[in-house]
mmCIF file of C-alpha atoms and ligand atoms in Angstrom:
data_model
loop_
_atom_site.group_PDB
_atom_site.id
_atom_site.type_symbol
_atom_site.label_atom_id
_atom_site.label_comp_id
_atom_site.label_asym_id
_atom_site.label_seq_id
_atom_site.Cartn_x
_atom_site.Cartn_y
_atom_site.Cartn_z
ATOM 1 C CA UNK A 1 9.641 13.543 -37.405
ATOM 2 C CA UNK A 2 9.519 17.357 -37.309
ATOM 3 C CA UNK A 3 6.495 18.675 -35.390
ATOM 4 C CA UNK A 4 7.412 22.318 -35.983
ATOM 5 C CA UNK A 5 10.613 24.294 -36.415
ATOM 6 C CA UNK A 6 13.071 23.154 -33.739
ATOM 7 C CA UNK A 7 10.688 20.524 -32.346
ATOM 8 C CA UNK A 8 11.468 16.962 -33.303
ATOM 9 C CA UNK A 9 9.685 13.782 -32.249
ATOM 10 C CA UNK A 10 12.313 11.045 -32.027
ATOM 11 C CA UNK A 11 11.610 7.372 -32.690
ATOM 12 C CA UNK A 12 13.441 4.824 -30.544
ATOM 13 C CA UNK A 13 12.786 1.142 -31.110
ATOM 14 C CA UNK A 14 12.746 -1.067 -28.029
ATOM 15 C CA UNK A 15 12.265 -4.677 -29.144
ATOM 16 C CA UNK A 16 9.647 -3.623 -31.642
ATOM 17 C CA UNK A 17 7.791 -1.059 -29.568
ATOM 18 C CA UNK A 18 8.457 2.544 -30.483
ATOM 19 C CA UNK A 19 8.845 5.330 -27.930
ATOM 20 C CA UNK A 20 9.007 9.041 -28.574
ATOM 21 C CA UNK A 21 11.364 11.361 -26.697
ATOM 22 C CA UNK A 22 11.121 14.963 -27.904
ATOM 23 C CA UNK A 23 14.056 17.139 -28.908
ATOM 24 C CA UNK A 24 13.830 20.939 -28.897
ATOM 25 C CA UNK A 25 16.584 23.187 -30.071
ATOM 26 C CA UNK A 26 17.268 26.794 -30.889
ATOM 27 C CA UNK A 27 20.676 28.310 -31.466
ATOM 28 C CA UNK A 28 23.175 26.295 -29.503
ATOM 29 C CA UNK A 29 20.925 24.835 -26.821
ATOM 30 C CA UNK A 30 19.124 21.536 -27.164
ATOM 31 C CA UNK A 31 16.505 20.238 -24.737
ATOM 32 C CA UNK A 32 15.546 16.575 -24.475
ATOM 33 C CA UNK A 33 12.193 15.507 -23.038
ATOM 34 C CA UNK A 34 12.510 11.929 -21.720
ATOM 35 C CA UNK A 35 15.467 9.671 -22.379
ATOM 36 C CA UNK A 36 14.397 6.143 -23.376
ATOM 37 C CA UNK A 37 15.054 2.745 -21.818
ATOM 38 C CA UNK A 38 18.356 1.722 -20.214
ATOM 39 C CA UNK A 39 20.623 0.550 -23.032
ATOM 40 C CA UNK A 40 19.266 2.987 -25.623
ATOM 41 C CA UNK A 41 21.957 5.629 -25.232
ATOM 42 C CA UNK A 42 23.603 4.973 -28.608
ATOM 43 C CA UNK A 43 20.200 4.827 -30.314
ATOM 44 C CA UNK A 44 19.358 8.171 -28.747
ATOM 45 C CA UNK A 45 22.649 9.721 -29.801
ATOM 46 C CA UNK A 46 22.124 8.493 -33.365
ATOM 47 C CA UNK A 47 18.515 9.728 -33.455
ATOM 48 C CA UNK A 48 19.724 13.170 -32.376
ATOM 49 C CA UNK A 49 22.562 13.232 -34.898
ATOM 50 C CA UNK A 50 20.154 12.252 -37.643
ATOM 51 C CA UNK A 51 18.328 15.551 -37.130
ATOM 52 C CA UNK A 52 21.604 17.468 -36.911
ATOM 53 C CA UNK A 53 21.883 17.911 -33.151
ATOM 54 C CA UNK A 54 25.087 16.590 -31.635
ATOM 55 C CA UNK A 55 25.090 15.449 -28.030
ATOM 56 C CA UNK A 56 27.374 18.271 -26.906
ATOM 57 C CA UNK A 57 24.574 20.761 -27.641
ATOM 58 C CA UNK A 58 22.324 19.056 -25.104
ATOM 59 C CA UNK A 59 22.042 21.286 -22.037
ATOM 60 C CA UNK A 60 18.663 20.405 -20.523
ATOM 61 C CA UNK A 61 16.815 17.160 -19.853
ATOM 62 C CA UNK A 62 13.169 17.310 -18.764
ATOM 63 C CA UNK A 63 11.666 14.093 -17.398
ATOM 64 C CA UNK A 64 7.895 13.708 -17.598
ATOM 65 C CA UNK A 65 8.096 11.090 -14.829
ATOM 66 C CA UNK A 66 10.069 8.389 -13.106
ATOM 67 C CA UNK A 67 9.253 5.301 -15.205
ATOM 68 C CA UNK A 68 12.251 3.364 -16.445
ATOM 69 C CA UNK A 69 11.507 3.900 -20.144
ATOM 70 C CA UNK A 70 11.714 7.663 -19.538
ATOM 71 C CA UNK A 71 14.782 7.895 -17.297
ATOM 72 C CA UNK A 72 16.721 4.939 -18.725
ATOM 73 C CA UNK A 73 19.659 6.635 -20.420
ATOM 74 C CA UNK A 74 19.959 9.524 -17.964
ATOM 75 C CA UNK A 75 23.009 8.059 -16.174
ATOM 76 C CA UNK A 76 24.871 7.741 -19.486
ATOM 77 C CA UNK A 77 23.827 11.221 -20.590
ATOM 78 C CA UNK A 78 25.165 12.606 -17.305
ATOM 79 C CA UNK A 79 28.362 10.615 -17.639
ATOM 80 C CA UNK A 80 28.908 11.790 -21.203
ATOM 81 C CA UNK A 81 27.932 15.444 -20.738
ATOM 82 C CA UNK A 82 28.905 15.915 -17.110
ATOM 83 C CA UNK A 83 27.669 18.923 -15.214
ATOM 84 C CA UNK A 84 26.752 20.780 -18.371
ATOM 85 C CA UNK A 85 23.367 19.112 -18.194
ATOM 86 C CA UNK A 86 20.567 20.381 -15.985
ATOM 87 C CA UNK A 87 17.778 17.939 -15.231
ATOM 88 C CA UNK A 88 14.195 19.041 -14.557
ATOM 89 C CA UNK A 89 11.370 16.957 -13.075
ATOM 90 C CA UNK A 90 8.430 17.327 -10.701
ATOM 91 C CA UNK A 91 9.251 17.314 -7.021
ATOM 92 C CA UNK A 92 7.060 14.270 -6.300
ATOM 93 C CA UNK A 93 9.006 12.030 -8.679
ATOM 94 C CA UNK A 94 12.437 13.440 -7.818
ATOM 95 C CA UNK A 95 13.360 11.008 -4.988
ATOM 96 C CA UNK A 96 12.516 8.031 -7.222
ATOM 97 C CA UNK A 97 14.558 9.409 -10.111
ATOM 98 C CA UNK A 98 17.492 10.003 -7.777
ATOM 99 C CA UNK A 99 17.304 6.432 -6.477
ATOM 100 C CA UNK A 100 16.400 7.435 -2.913
ATOM 101 C CA UNK A 101 13.195 5.381 -3.143
ATOM 102 C CA UNK A 102 12.506 2.305 -5.301
ATOM 103 C CA UNK A 103 10.723 3.127 -8.544
ATOM 104 C CA UNK A 104 6.965 2.688 -8.149
ATOM 105 C CA UNK A 105 6.586 0.277 -11.069
ATOM 106 C CA UNK A 106 10.098 -1.162 -11.300
ATOM 107 C CA UNK A 107 10.970 -1.738 -7.658
ATOM 108 C CA UNK A 108 12.302 -5.176 -8.626
ATOM 109 C CA UNK A 109 15.175 -3.740 -10.674
ATOM 110 C CA UNK A 110 18.389 -4.892 -9.017
ATOM 111 C CA UNK A 111 20.336 -1.814 -10.016
ATOM 112 C CA UNK A 112 17.876 1.038 -10.061
ATOM 113 C CA UNK A 113 18.750 3.734 -12.511
ATOM 114 C CA UNK A 114 20.102 6.619 -10.513
ATOM 115 C CA UNK A 115 19.892 10.096 -11.871
ATOM 116 C CA UNK A 116 19.864 13.576 -10.448
ATOM 117 C CA UNK A 117 17.309 16.329 -10.578
ATOM 118 C CA UNK A 118 18.676 19.882 -10.461
ATOM 119 C CA UNK A 119 15.406 21.774 -10.749
ATOM 120 C CA UNK A 120 11.934 20.789 -9.606
ATOM 121 C CA UNK A 121 8.930 21.872 -11.627
ATOM 122 C CA UNK A 122 5.520 23.014 -10.442
ATOM 123 C CA UNK A 123 2.111 23.195 -12.075
ATOM 124 C CA UNK A 124 1.770 26.251 -14.295
ATOM 125 C CA UNK A 125 5.467 27.038 -14.341
ATOM 126 C CA UNK A 126 6.950 28.381 -17.555
ATOM 127 C CA UNK A 127 10.314 27.456 -18.999
ATOM 128 C CA UNK A 128 12.043 29.640 -21.589
ATOM 129 C CA UNK A 129 12.982 26.811 -23.970
ATOM 130 C CA UNK A 130 11.535 26.112 -27.406
ATOM 131 C CA UNK A 131 9.456 29.281 -27.602
ATOM 132 C CA UNK A 132 8.181 28.883 -24.020
ATOM 133 C CA UNK A 133 6.952 25.724 -22.358
ATOM 134 C CA UNK A 134 4.163 25.561 -19.805
ATOM 135 C CA UNK A 135 4.355 22.765 -17.252
ATOM 136 C CA UNK A 136 1.102 20.960 -16.452
ATOM 137 C CA UNK A 137 1.164 18.682 -13.388
ATOM 138 C CA UNK A 138 -0.795 15.623 -14.499
ATOM 139 C CA UNK A 139 -0.633 12.987 -11.729
ATOM 140 C CA UNK A 140 -2.246 9.560 -11.957
ATOM 141 C CA UNK A 141 0.234 7.533 -14.004
ATOM 142 C CA UNK A 142 2.775 8.547 -11.326
ATOM 143 C CA UNK A 143 2.400 11.181 -8.549
ATOM 144 C CA UNK A 144 4.845 13.578 -10.178
ATOM 145 C CA UNK A 145 3.877 13.094 -13.815
ATOM 146 C CA UNK A 146 4.027 16.285 -15.874
ATOM 147 C CA UNK A 147 2.885 17.166 -19.359
ATOM 148 C CA UNK A 148 4.307 20.068 -21.353
ATOM 149 C CA UNK A 149 2.507 22.593 -23.516
ATOM 150 C CA UNK A 150 4.689 24.190 -26.178
ATOM 151 C CA UNK A 151 3.070 27.599 -26.586
ATOM 152 C CA UNK A 152 4.505 28.547 -29.952
ATOM 153 C CA UNK A 153 3.412 25.428 -31.797
ATOM 154 C CA UNK A 154 0.399 24.594 -29.557
ATOM 155 C CA UNK A 155 1.843 21.136 -29.059
ATOM 156 C CA UNK A 156 1.004 19.069 -25.995
ATOM 157 C CA UNK A 157 3.720 16.666 -24.901
ATOM 158 C CA UNK A 158 1.473 14.267 -23.012
ATOM 159 C CA UNK A 159 4.124 11.843 -21.744
ATOM 160 C CA UNK A 160 2.170 8.836 -20.445
ATOM 161 C CA UNK A 161 -0.931 10.750 -19.327
ATOM 162 C CA UNK A 162 -2.513 9.446 -22.546
ATOM 163 C CA UNK A 163 -1.554 6.952 -25.225
ATOM 164 C CA UNK A 164 -2.482 6.964 -28.897
ATOM 165 C CA UNK A 165 -2.906 4.500 -31.741
ATOM 166 C CA UNK A 166 -2.539 5.517 -35.392
ATOM 167 C CA UNK A 167 -3.125 9.174 -34.644
ATOM 168 C CA UNK A 168 -6.169 8.592 -32.444
ATOM 169 C CA UNK A 169 -5.940 9.407 -28.754
ATOM 170 C CA UNK A 170 -6.752 6.360 -26.649
ATOM 171 C CA UNK A 171 -6.958 8.197 -23.342
ATOM 172 C CA UNK A 172 -5.552 6.922 -20.068
ATOM 173 C CA UNK A 173 -3.597 3.671 -20.192
ATOM 174 C CA UNK A 174 -5.364 1.856 -17.371
ATOM 175 C CA UNK A 175 -2.885 -1.019 -16.715
ATOM 176 C CA UNK A 176 -0.020 1.405 -15.990
ATOM 177 C CA UNK A 177 -2.052 4.005 -14.077
ATOM 178 C CA UNK A 178 -2.278 3.333 -10.323
ATOM 179 C CA UNK A 179 -4.426 6.396 -9.529
ATOM 180 C CA UNK A 180 -7.251 6.560 -12.062
ATOM 181 C CA UNK A 181 -9.138 9.319 -10.240
ATOM 182 C CA UNK A 182 -6.135 11.607 -10.375
ATOM 183 C CA UNK A 183 -5.501 10.652 -14.009
ATOM 184 C CA UNK A 184 -9.076 11.596 -14.994
ATOM 185 C CA UNK A 185 -8.719 14.978 -13.303
ATOM 186 C CA UNK A 186 -5.393 15.457 -15.093
ATOM 187 C CA UNK A 187 -7.043 14.818 -18.447
ATOM 188 C CA UNK A 188 -9.598 17.554 -17.716
ATOM 189 C CA UNK A 189 -6.742 20.031 -17.225
ATOM 190 C CA UNK A 190 -5.936 19.758 -20.938
ATOM 191 C CA UNK A 191 -9.345 21.265 -21.800
ATOM 192 C CA UNK A 192 -8.020 24.719 -20.864
ATOM 193 C CA UNK A 193 -5.504 24.629 -23.698
ATOM 194 C CA UNK A 194 -5.822 25.260 -27.412
ATOM 195 C CA UNK A 195 -3.986 22.210 -28.719
ATOM 196 C CA UNK A 196 -3.045 21.604 -32.356
ATOM 197 C CA UNK A 197 -1.136 18.397 -31.853
ATOM 198 C CA UNK A 198 -0.486 15.904 -29.079
ATOM 199 C CA UNK A 199 2.565 13.690 -28.769
ATOM 200 C CA UNK A 200 2.100 10.566 -26.649
ATOM 201 C CA UNK A 201 5.301 8.796 -25.623
ATOM 202 C CA UNK A 202 3.598 5.564 -26.617
ATOM 203 C CA UNK A 203 1.783 6.079 -29.902
ATOM 204 C CA UNK A 204 3.288 9.293 -31.239
ATOM 205 C CA UNK A 205 1.515 12.232 -32.816
ATOM 206 C CA UNK A 206 -2.191 13.032 -33.106
ATOM 207 C CA UNK A 207 -3.043 16.213 -34.963
ATOM 208 C CA UNK A 208 -6.645 15.874 -36.127
ATOM 209 C CA UNK A 209 -9.402 17.413 -33.973
ATOM 210 C CA UNK A 210 -7.400 16.864 -30.816
ATOM 211 C CA UNK A 211 -9.361 19.318 -28.655
ATOM 212 C CA UNK A 212 -12.555 17.398 -29.521
ATOM 213 C CA UNK A 213 -10.829 14.064 -28.893
ATOM 214 C CA UNK A 214 -9.647 15.210 -25.461
ATOM 215 C CA UNK A 215 -13.098 16.548 -24.592
ATOM 216 C CA UNK A 216 -14.664 13.185 -25.457
ATOM 217 C CA UNK A 217 -12.053 11.256 -23.448
ATOM 218 C CA UNK A 218 -12.458 13.530 -20.432
ATOM 219 C CA UNK A 219 -16.201 12.807 -20.343
ATOM 220 C CA UNK A 220 -15.730 9.025 -20.116
HETATM 221 ZN ZN1 ZN B 1 5.227 5.725 -17.700
#
């Protein structure tokens, strides 16, 4: 689903539950935000091709955090695209993503997904992709969780800092959030932004009165 020009919310089906990586592209460069579960590489490739972006245009992967449903196809992407791909993530989740430490929530995985992170991101940092992206460090769900604010379209890519159901923001997903205090403070950070639409990785897009919805959630 197209959020705005060059911003596409992908739909990947994992045994009936839908997740939403985001694809940005302008000219020849495509940027992927989050990569799906292990085993979804072909689904991802097809989802990209469906919107006219072939895998060889992918130059940047940004990971909102270390969870396995976000980093799952990274090894295959790296294998397929080699060193052409630069991977961005927050410093605090980098060692997990690189397999130096067991994943916080999937430590039981026998073969942890090993990726690489080329560039670490910090709170407030701007990236030049997709009409400028502002990085918002939003810990709680994981220590290095980031959200992304797309300045041009006023879109908040919330990752797993919030979930949504049928277009309504549901706030913090308590069962998967080890540090609720941090997560509540992270939610308050969104109040500084003028947001037209929010994309939650689990739940998809919300675009009705989202600033009011976030204000209400942050007061709970
Ligand atoms: Zn997660």
